[in-house]
CSV table of C-alpha atoms in Angstrom, one decimal:
chain,number,residue,atom,x,y,z
A,1,MET,CA,-32.2,8.0,53.9
A,2,MET,CA,-35.4,6.3,52.8
A,3,PHE,CA,-34.2,5.9,49.3
A,4,THR,CA,-30.9,4.5,50.5
A,5,VAL,CA,-32.7,1.8,52.5
A,6,THR,CA,-35.0,1.0,49.7
A,7,THR,CA,-32.0,0.7,47.3
A,8,PHE,CA,-30.4,-1.8,49.6
A,9,ALA,CA,-33.7,-3.8,49.9
A,10,VAL,CA,-34.1,-4.0,46.2
A,11,LEU,CA,-30.4,-5.0,45.7
A,12,ILE,CA,-30.9,-7.8,48.2
A,13,ALA,CA,-34.1,-9.0,46.5
A,14,LEU,CA,-32.3,-8.9,43.2
A,15,GLY,CA,-29.6,-11.1,44.6
A,16,ILE,CA,-32.2,-13.7,45.9
A,17,ALA,CA,-33.9,-13.7,42.6
A,18,LEU,CA,-30.5,-14.3,40.8
A,19,VAL,CA,-29.9,-17.2,43.1
A,20,ARG,CA,-33.2,-18.8,42.0
A,21,ALA,CA,-32.3,-18.1,38.4
A,22,PHE,CA,-28.9,-19.9,38.8
A,23,LEU,CA,-30.3,-22.9,40.7
A,24,GLY,CA,-33.8,-23.2,39.4
A,25,PRO,CA,-34.3,-26.8,38.8
A,26,THR,CA,-37.4,-26.3,36.5
A,27,VAL,CA,-38.0,-24.1,33.5
A,28,PHE,CA,-40.7,-22.1,35.3
A,29,ASP,CA,-38.4,-21.4,38.2
A,30,ARG,CA,-36.0,-19.7,35.8
A,31,ILE,CA,-38.8,-17.7,33.9
A,32,LEU,CA,-40.2,-16.5,37.2
A,33,ALA,CA,-36.7,-15.5,38.4
A,34,VAL,CA,-36.0,-13.6,35.2
A,35,ASN,CA,-39.4,-11.9,35.4
A,36,SER,CA,-38.6,-11.0,39.0
A,37,VAL,CA,-35.1,-9.7,38.1
A,38,GLY,CA,-36.8,-7.5,35.4
A,39,THR,CA,-39.1,-6.1,38.0
A,40,LYS,CA,-36.3,-5.3,40.4
A,41,THR,CA,-34.5,-3.6,37.6
A,42,VAL,CA,-37.5,-1.4,37.0
A,43,LEU,CA,-37.6,-0.6,40.7
A,44,LEU,CA,-33.9,0.1,40.9
A,45,ILE,CA,-33.9,2.4,38.0
A,46,ALA,CA,-36.8,4.4,39.5
A,47,ILE,CA,-35.1,4.5,42.8
A,48,LEU,CA,-31.7,5.6,41.3
A,49,GLY,CA,-33.5,8.5,39.6
A,50,PHE,CA,-34.8,9.8,42.9
A,51,LEU,CA,-31.5,9.0,44.7
A,52,THR,CA,-29.5,11.2,42.4
A,53,GLY,CA,-32.1,13.9,42.3
A,54,ARG,CA,-33.2,13.4,38.7
A,55,PRO,CA,-36.6,11.7,38.6
A,56,ASP,CA,-36.8,12.1,34.8
A,57,PHE,CA,-35.7,8.4,34.4
A,58,LEU,CA,-39.2,7.3,35.6
A,59,ASP,CA,-40.4,7.1,32.0
A,60,ILE,CA,-37.5,4.7,31.2
A,61,ALA,CA,-38.5,2.4,34.2
A,62,ILE,CA,-42.0,2.2,32.8
A,63,VAL,CA,-40.7,1.3,29.3
A,64,TYR,CA,-38.6,-1.4,30.9
A,65,ALA,CA,-41.7,-2.8,32.6
A,66,LEU,CA,-43.4,-3.1,29.1
A,67,ILE,CA,-40.3,-4.8,27.6
A,68,ASN,CA,-40.1,-7.2,30.5
A,69,PHE,CA,-43.8,-8.1,30.0
A,70,ILE,CA,-43.5,-8.8,26.4
A,71,GLY,CA,-40.3,-10.9,26.8
A,72,VAL,CA,-41.9,-13.0,29.4
A,73,VAL,CA,-45.0,-13.6,27.2
A,74,ALA,CA,-42.8,-14.6,24.3
A,75,VAL,CA,-40.8,-17.1,26.4
A,76,LEU,CA,-43.9,-18.6,27.9
A,77,LYS,CA,-45.4,-19.0,24.4
A,78,PHE,CA,-42.1,-20.8,23.3
A,79,VAL,CA,-42.3,-23.1,26.3
A,80,LYS,CA,-45.9,-24.0,25.8
A,81,TYR,CA,-46.0,-24.3,22.1
A,82,GLY,CA,-42.3,-24.8,21.1
A,83,ASP,CA,-42.9,-22.3,18.3
A,84,MET,CA,-43.0,-18.5,18.3
A,85,ALA,CA,-45.4,-18.2,15.3
A,86,SER,CA,-48.2,-20.5,16.8
A,87,SER,CA,-51.4,-18.6,17.2
A,88,GLY,CA,-52.4,-20.8,20.1
A,89,ASP,CA,-55.8,-21.8,18.5
A,90,GLY,CA,-56.3,-25.5,18.2
A,91,GLY,CA,-52.6,-26.4,18.7
A,92,GLU,CA,-52.1,-29.1,21.3
A,93,PRO,CA,-49.9,-27.9,24.1
A,94,THR,CA,-46.9,-30.1,24.3
B,1,MET,CA,-21.0,6.7,48.0
B,2,ILE,CA,-24.3,4.8,47.8
B,3,ILE,CA,-24.1,5.0,44.0
B,4,THR,CA,-20.6,3.3,44.3
B,5,LEU,CA,-22.1,0.6,46.4
B,6,VAL,CA,-24.9,0.1,43.8
B,7,ASP,CA,-22.2,-0.1,41.1
B,8,ILE,CA,-20.2,-2.7,43.0
B,9,ALA,CA,-23.3,-4.9,43.7
B,10,LEU,CA,-24.4,-4.7,40.0
B,11,LEU,CA,-21.0,-5.7,38.8
B,12,THR,CA,-20.8,-8.6,41.2
B,13,PHE,CA,-24.2,-9.8,40.0
B,14,MET,CA,-23.0,-9.5,36.4
B,15,GLY,CA,-19.9,-11.5,37.1
B,16,ALA,CA,-21.9,-14.2,38.9
B,17,THR,CA,-24.3,-14.3,36.0
B,18,ALA,CA,-21.6,-14.7,33.5
B,19,PHE,CA,-20.0,-17.6,35.5
B,20,ALA,CA,-23.4,-19.3,35.8
B,21,ILE,CA,-23.8,-18.9,32.0
B,22,LEU,CA,-20.4,-20.6,31.5
B,23,ARG,CA,-21.2,-23.5,33.8
B,24,LEU,CA,-24.7,-24.3,32.7
B,25,ARG,CA,-25.4,-26.9,30.0
B,26,SER,CA,-29.1,-26.2,29.5
B,27,LEU,CA,-29.3,-23.8,26.7
B,28,PHE,CA,-32.8,-22.6,27.9
B,29,ALA,CA,-31.3,-21.6,31.2
B,30,VAL,CA,-28.4,-19.9,29.4
B,31,VAL,CA,-30.8,-17.7,27.3
B,32,MET,CA,-32.8,-16.8,30.4
B,33,LEU,CA,-29.5,-15.8,32.2
B,34,SER,CA,-28.3,-13.8,29.2
B,35,GLY,CA,-31.6,-11.8,29.5
B,36,VAL,CA,-30.8,-11.3,33.2
B,37,TYR,CA,-27.3,-10.1,32.2
B,38,SER,CA,-28.7,-7.6,29.8
B,39,LEU,CA,-31.1,-6.2,32.4
B,40,LEU,CA,-28.2,-5.9,34.9
B,41,ALA,CA,-26.0,-4.2,32.3
B,42,ALA,CA,-28.9,-1.8,31.6
B,43,SER,CA,-29.1,-0.9,35.3
B,44,MET,CA,-25.4,-0.3,35.3
B,45,PHE,CA,-25.6,2.0,32.4
B,46,VAL,CA,-28.4,4.0,34.2
B,47,ALA,CA,-26.1,4.1,37.3
B,48,LEU,CA,-23.4,5.5,35.0
B,49,ASP,CA,-25.8,8.2,33.6
B,50,ALA,CA,-26.0,6.7,30.1
B,51,VAL,CA,-29.7,6.4,29.9
B,52,ASP,CA,-30.0,6.2,26.2
B,53,VAL,CA,-27.5,3.3,26.1
B,54,ALA,CA,-29.3,1.6,28.9
B,55,PHE,CA,-32.6,1.9,26.9
B,56,THR,CA,-31.0,0.4,23.8
B,57,GLU,CA,-29.5,-2.4,25.9
B,58,ALA,CA,-32.8,-3.3,27.5
B,59,ALA,CA,-34.7,-3.2,24.2
B,60,VAL,CA,-32.1,-5.2,22.2
B,61,GLY,CA,-30.3,-7.3,24.8
B,62,ALA,CA,-33.2,-8.2,27.1
B,63,GLY,CA,-36.1,-8.0,24.7
B,64,ILE,CA,-35.3,-8.9,21.1
B,65,SER,CA,-32.3,-11.1,21.7
B,66,THR,CA,-34.1,-13.3,24.2
B,67,VAL,CA,-37.0,-13.8,21.7
B,68,LEU,CA,-34.7,-14.5,18.8
B,69,MET,CA,-32.7,-16.9,20.9
B,70,MET,CA,-36.0,-18.6,21.9
B,71,ALA,CA,-36.9,-19.0,18.3
B,72,THR,CA,-33.4,-20.5,17.6
B,73,LEU,CA,-33.9,-23.0,20.4
B,74,ALA,CA,-37.2,-24.0,18.9
B,75,LEU,CA,-35.2,-25.1,15.8
B,76,THR,CA,-32.2,-26.7,17.5
B,77,GLY,CA,-31.6,-28.8,20.6
B,78,GLU,CA,-31.9,-27.6,24.1
B,79,ARG,CA,-28.7,-29.2,25.5
B,80,GLU,CA,-25.1,-28.0,24.8
B,81,ARG,CA,-22.8,-30.9,24.0
B,82,PRO,CA,-20.2,-31.4,26.7
B,83,SER,CA,-16.8,-30.3,25.5
B,84,ARG,CA,-14.1,-33.0,25.2
B,85,HIS,CA,-11.0,-31.0,25.6
B,86,THR,CA,-9.7,-28.8,28.5
B,87,PRO,CA,-9.1,-25.3,27.2
B,88,TYR,CA,-6.1,-24.2,29.4
B,89,VAL,CA,-4.2,-22.5,26.6
B,90,PRO,CA,-7.2,-20.1,25.7
B,91,LEU,CA,-7.8,-19.5,29.4
B,92,ALA,CA,-4.1,-18.5,29.8
B,93,VAL,CA,-4.4,-16.2,26.7
B,94,VAL,CA,-7.6,-14.6,28.1
B,95,LEU,CA,-6.1,-14.0,31.6
B,96,ILE,CA,-2.9,-12.5,30.2
B,97,THR,CA,-4.9,-10.2,27.9
B,98,GLY,CA,-7.1,-9.2,30.7
B,99,ALA,CA,-4.3,-8.5,33.0
B,100,ALA,CA,-2.6,-6.3,30.3
B,101,LEU,CA,-5.8,-4.3,29.8
B,102,ILE,CA,-6.3,-3.8,33.5
B,103,TYR,CA,-2.6,-2.7,33.7
B,104,ALA,CA,-3.4,-0.3,30.9
B,105,THR,CA,-6.2,1.3,32.7
B,106,PHE,CA,-3.7,2.7,35.2
B,107,ASP,CA,-2.6,5.2,32.6
B,108,MET,CA,-6.1,6.4,31.9
B,109,PRO,CA,-7.4,9.7,33.2
B,110,PRO,CA,-10.0,9.4,36.0
B,111,PHE,CA,-13.6,8.6,35.0
B,112,GLY,CA,-15.3,11.9,33.9
B,113,ALA,CA,-12.2,14.1,34.2
B,114,ALA,CA,-12.7,17.4,32.5
B,115,ASP,CA,-9.1,17.6,31.2
B,116,ALA,CA,-9.1,14.1,29.7
B,117,PRO,CA,-8.1,14.0,26.0
B,118,VAL,CA,-11.5,12.9,24.9
B,119,ASN,CA,-13.2,15.9,26.5
B,120,LEU,CA,-10.7,18.3,24.9
B,121,HIS,CA,-10.7,17.4,21.2
B,122,VAL,CA,-14.1,18.3,19.7
B,123,ALA,CA,-16.5,18.2,22.6
B,124,PRO,CA,-16.1,21.9,23.7
B,125,ARG,CA,-17.0,23.0,20.2
B,126,TYR,CA,-20.1,20.8,20.1
B,127,LEU,CA,-21.2,22.0,23.6
B,128,ASN,CA,-20.6,25.7,22.8
B,129,ASP,CA,-21.4,26.2,19.0
B,130,SER,CA,-23.8,23.3,18.1
B,131,PHE,CA,-26.9,25.3,19.0
B,132,ALA,CA,-25.8,28.2,16.7
B,133,GLU,CA,-24.6,25.9,13.9
B,134,VAL,CA,-27.4,23.3,13.9
B,135,GLY,CA,-30.2,24.8,16.0
B,136,LEU,CA,-31.2,21.8,18.1
B,137,PRO,CA,-31.3,22.0,21.9
B,138,ASN,CA,-30.0,18.4,22.4
B,139,VAL,CA,-26.3,18.2,21.6
B,140,VAL,CA,-26.3,14.4,21.1
B,141,THR,CA,-28.9,14.9,18.4
B,142,SER,CA,-26.9,17.5,16.7
B,143,VAL,CA,-23.9,15.3,16.7
B,144,LEU,CA,-25.7,12.3,15.4
B,145,ALA,CA,-27.9,14.0,12.8
B,146,SER,CA,-25.6,16.6,11.6
B,147,TYR,CA,-21.8,16.5,12.4
B,148,ARG,CA,-21.9,12.7,12.1
B,149,GLY,CA,-24.6,12.6,9.4
B,150,TYR,CA,-22.8,10.2,7.1
B,151,ASP,CA,-22.0,7.9,9.9
B,152,THR,CA,-25.6,7.7,10.9
B,153,LEU,CA,-26.6,7.2,7.3
B,154,GLY,CA,-24.3,4.2,7.2
B,155,GLU,CA,-25.8,2.8,10.4
B,156,VAL,CA,-29.3,3.1,9.2
B,157,THR,CA,-28.3,1.4,6.0
B,158,VAL,CA,-26.8,-1.5,7.9
B,159,ILE,CA,-29.8,-1.9,10.2
B,160,PHE,CA,-32.1,-1.7,7.2
B,161,THR,CA,-30.2,-4.4,5.4
B,162,ALA,CA,-30.2,-6.6,8.5
B,163,GLY,CA,-34.0,-6.1,8.9
B,164,VAL,CA,-34.6,-7.1,5.2
B,165,ALA,CA,-32.3,-10.2,5.7
B,166,VAL,CA,-34.1,-11.3,8.9
B,167,MET,CA,-37.5,-10.9,7.2
B,168,LEU,CA,-36.4,-12.9,4.3
B,169,LEU,CA,-35.1,-15.6,6.6
B,170,LEU,CA,-38.2,-15.7,8.9
B,171,GLY,CA,-41.0,-15.0,6.6
B,172,GLY,CA,-39.8,-15.7,3.1
B,173,ARG,CA,-41.4,-19.2,2.6
B,174,LYS,CA,-44.8,-19.4,4.2
B,175,GLY,CA,-45.9,-22.1,1.9
B,176,ASP,CA,-43.4,-24.6,3.3
B,177,ASP,CA,-44.3,-24.2,6.9
B,178,ALA,CA,-46.7,-27.2,7.1
B,179,GLY,CA,-44.0,-29.4,5.5
B,180,ILE,CA,-41.4,-28.4,7.9
B,181,LYS,CA,-43.5,-28.9,11.0
B,182,ASN,CA,-44.7,-32.4,10.0
B,183,GLU,CA,-41.2,-34.0,9.7
B,184,PRO,CA,-39.6,-34.5,13.1
B,185,PRO,CA,-36.5,-36.4,11.7
B,186,GLU,CA,-35.6,-33.4,9.7
B,187,ASP,CA,-35.6,-31.4,12.9
B,188,ASP,CA,-33.1,-33.9,14.5
B,189,THR,CA,-30.7,-33.5,11.6
B,190,GLY,CA,-31.1,-29.7,11.8
B,191,ALA,CA,-30.0,-29.9,15.5
B,192,ASP,CA,-27.0,-32.0,14.7
B,193,ASP,CA,-25.9,-29.5,12.0
B,194,GLY,CA,-26.3,-26.6,14.5
B,195,GLY,CA,-24.3,-28.4,17.1
B,196,SER,CA,-21.4,-29.2,14.9
B,197,ALA,CA,-21.3,-25.8,13.4
B,198,ALA,CA,-21.3,-24.2,16.9
């Protein structure tokens, strides 16, 4: 029962984050929305594991969290420097 | 029951994301939303018990694809050119094809049925004999590494070739980097080429 309620809560939060990703007037709204969708995905996968009685999927959820983090860092780097290969030293933020 | 509701919710979100991708003109937003779509698809795969597929989808779709698309956006423009024609004929073709495919699913056996043809062909032999024949506890690994060994070898060759090609494209001419960066007009023509080619 507890997991069911949590699943619905996560799904609603996922929907709200998606609406922000669709509407988001600025770039940062969308980046934050995508990051938040990724977090909700991690939570959803973890809860689904417990909901179906197979909590082995917890490792996968942790790996998703890492992928999400790396992806957001790469996107933010692109937004700030306009270039993936920039080291960030001395380059003027544009 | 609850899993069915989760499936419905995830599919609805995926459909909404796809429509948003179609309607948006800002390519940055489209790249972000395709990352969202991959994450939703990965959740869907987990809900369908295909954890390994979900893992690949998250790593490739949400991780690498987003980064590569971002790198592409750095070289081209950020706005999609508005289309000048109204694509009613392609829309009709897509709708008819989709309706035919949905009609075809009525003839399919139920999802996961034990007497479906796909579960009667070679699957029982893999499940029963693979441990004695190959000696691996994981049946999927036995199929990929032994029964389908040549297929896997071909896949690895394709991935290796693609990796070599990408490394040649991205890192092949380090000496020219400074020249490319200091010429903004060249970037503009590059963006036009990309737009017309797309």
